[in-house]
CSV table of C-alpha atoms in Angstrom, one decimal:
chain,number,residue,atom,x,y,z
A,115,MET,CA,53.2,73.2,164.3
A,116,ALA,CA,55.0,70.2,164.4
A,117,ASN,CA,58.0,71.6,162.4
A,118,VAL,CA,57.8,74.8,164.1
A,119,LEU,CA,58.5,73.1,167.6
A,120,ALA,CA,61.3,70.6,166.2
A,121,LYS,CA,62.9,73.4,164.3
A,122,PRO,CA,61.7,76.8,165.3
A,123,ILE,CA,64.6,78.5,163.4
A,124,ILE,CA,62.7,78.2,160.3
A,125,MET,CA,60.5,80.8,161.5
A,126,LEU,CA,63.6,83.1,160.8
A,127,PRO,CA,61.5,84.2,157.4
A,128,MET,CA,58.7,85.4,158.5
A,129,ILE,CA,59.8,87.5,162.0
A,130,CYS,CA,62.4,89.0,159.4
A,131,SER,CA,59.2,89.8,157.2
A,132,ALA,CA,57.3,91.0,160.4
A,133,ALA,CA,60.2,93.6,161.2
A,134,VAL,CA,60.5,94.9,157.8
A,135,LEU,CA,56.6,95.3,157.6
A,136,GLY,CA,56.7,96.9,160.8
A,137,ILE,CA,58.7,99.6,159.7
A,138,LEU,CA,56.9,99.8,156.3
A,139,ALA,CA,53.7,100.5,158.6
A,140,ALA,CA,55.7,103.4,160.2
A,141,LEU,CA,56.9,105.0,157.1
A,142,PHE,CA,53.7,105.2,155.6
A,143,ASN,CA,52.1,106.0,158.6
A,144,ILE,CA,49.4,102.8,158.7
A,145,GLN,CA,46.8,102.9,161.5
A,146,GLY,CA,44.8,100.7,162.9
A,147,THR,CA,42.7,100.1,166.3
A,148,PRO,CA,42.9,98.0,169.8
A,149,ALA,CA,40.5,95.6,168.3
A,150,SER,CA,42.3,95.5,164.8
A,151,ALA,CA,45.8,95.0,166.1
A,152,GLY,CA,46.8,92.1,164.7
A,153,PHE,CA,45.0,90.7,162.5
A,154,GLY,CA,46.6,92.3,159.0
A,155,ILE,CA,44.9,90.4,156.3
A,156,SER,CA,42.6,88.2,158.4
A,157,GLY,CA,39.1,89.2,157.5
A,158,LEU,CA,39.7,92.5,156.0
A,159,ILE,CA,40.0,93.9,159.3
A,160,GLY,CA,43.4,95.6,159.2
A,161,PRO,CA,43.1,97.2,155.8
A,162,ILE,CA,39.8,98.2,156.1
A,163,ASN,CA,40.6,100.2,159.5
A,164,ALA,CA,43.9,101.1,157.9
A,165,LEU,CA,41.9,102.9,155.4
A,166,ASN,CA,38.7,104.2,157.0
A,167,LEU,CA,41.7,105.9,159.4
A,168,ALA,CA,43.9,106.7,156.7
A,169,ASN,CA,44.4,110.6,155.5
A,170,GLY,CA,42.3,110.9,152.9
A,171,GLY,CA,39.8,108.0,153.3
A,172,TRP,CA,39.0,105.3,150.6
A,173,SER,CA,41.6,107.0,147.9
A,174,VAL,CA,42.9,105.0,145.2
A,175,GLY,CA,46.2,106.1,146.4
A,176,ASN,CA,45.7,104.4,149.4
A,177,ILE,CA,44.2,101.1,148.2
A,178,ILE,CA,47.1,100.9,146.3
A,179,LEU,CA,49.4,101.7,149.3
A,180,ILE,CA,47.6,99.0,151.3
A,181,ILE,CA,47.2,96.3,148.9
A,182,LEU,CA,51.0,96.9,148.9
A,183,VAL,CA,51.6,97.2,152.1
A,184,PHE,CA,49.3,93.9,153.3
A,185,VAL,CA,49.0,92.2,150.4
A,186,VAL,CA,52.5,92.2,148.2
A,187,ALA,CA,55.1,93.1,150.2
A,188,PRO,CA,54.3,90.1,153.0
A,189,ILE,CA,54.4,88.0,149.8
A,190,ALA,CA,57.7,89.3,148.2
A,191,LEU,CA,59.6,89.6,151.4
A,192,ASN,CA,58.8,86.4,152.9
A,193,PHE,CA,59.7,84.6,149.1
A,194,ALA,CA,63.1,86.7,149.4
A,195,PHE,CA,63.9,85.9,153.0
A,196,VAL,CA,63.1,82.1,152.3
A,197,TYR,CA,65.7,82.5,149.6
A,198,LEU,CA,68.0,84.3,151.7
A,199,PHE,CA,68.3,82.1,154.8
A,200,THR,CA,68.2,78.7,152.4
A,201,LYS,CA,70.5,79.6,149.5
A,202,VAL,CA,72.6,82.3,150.3
A,203,VAL,CA,73.3,82.2,153.8
A,204,LYS,CA,72.0,78.4,154.1
A,205,ILE,CA,70.8,77.9,158.1
A,206,ILE,CA,67.8,76.4,156.5
A,207,ASP,CA,67.4,73.3,155.0
A,208,PRO,CA,64.8,73.0,152.4
A,209,MET,CA,64.1,69.8,154.0
A,210,ASP,CA,63.4,71.4,157.2
A,211,TYR,CA,59.6,72.5,156.4
A,212,LYS,CA,58.7,68.7,154.9
A,213,LEU,CA,55.8,67.7,156.3
A,214,ASP,CA,56.2,63.7,157.1
A,215,ILE,CA,52.1,62.8,156.8
C-alpha cells in the first residue's frame, strides 16, 4: 500500500485490466448478484454466482468461459499492461514496484 500511495501511477495496469474485463463481462453477459458484486475470484463467490445465473447453468462451455474471464484474462491482461507501461510507453519504472523491507 505504501508504494501505491507514494506512486499511484503503478495502479494504471490494474485499472486498464479492470476496464477491459468489464467490457468482456458485458460482451459475454456475465451476471452476478448485489451480494457477489466486486468479489471476483475471492472465495469463488463471483464465479459461482456467474455460473448459477448463466444461460445453461453449469455447462462445460460456461465453466471454460468463467475460467477464462475470472482467471486467465486478468493474469494475461495485467502482464500485458505492465509490459506496455514499463517497456513500451515507459511511464512506469520497474523500480516503482520495489519494496524496501
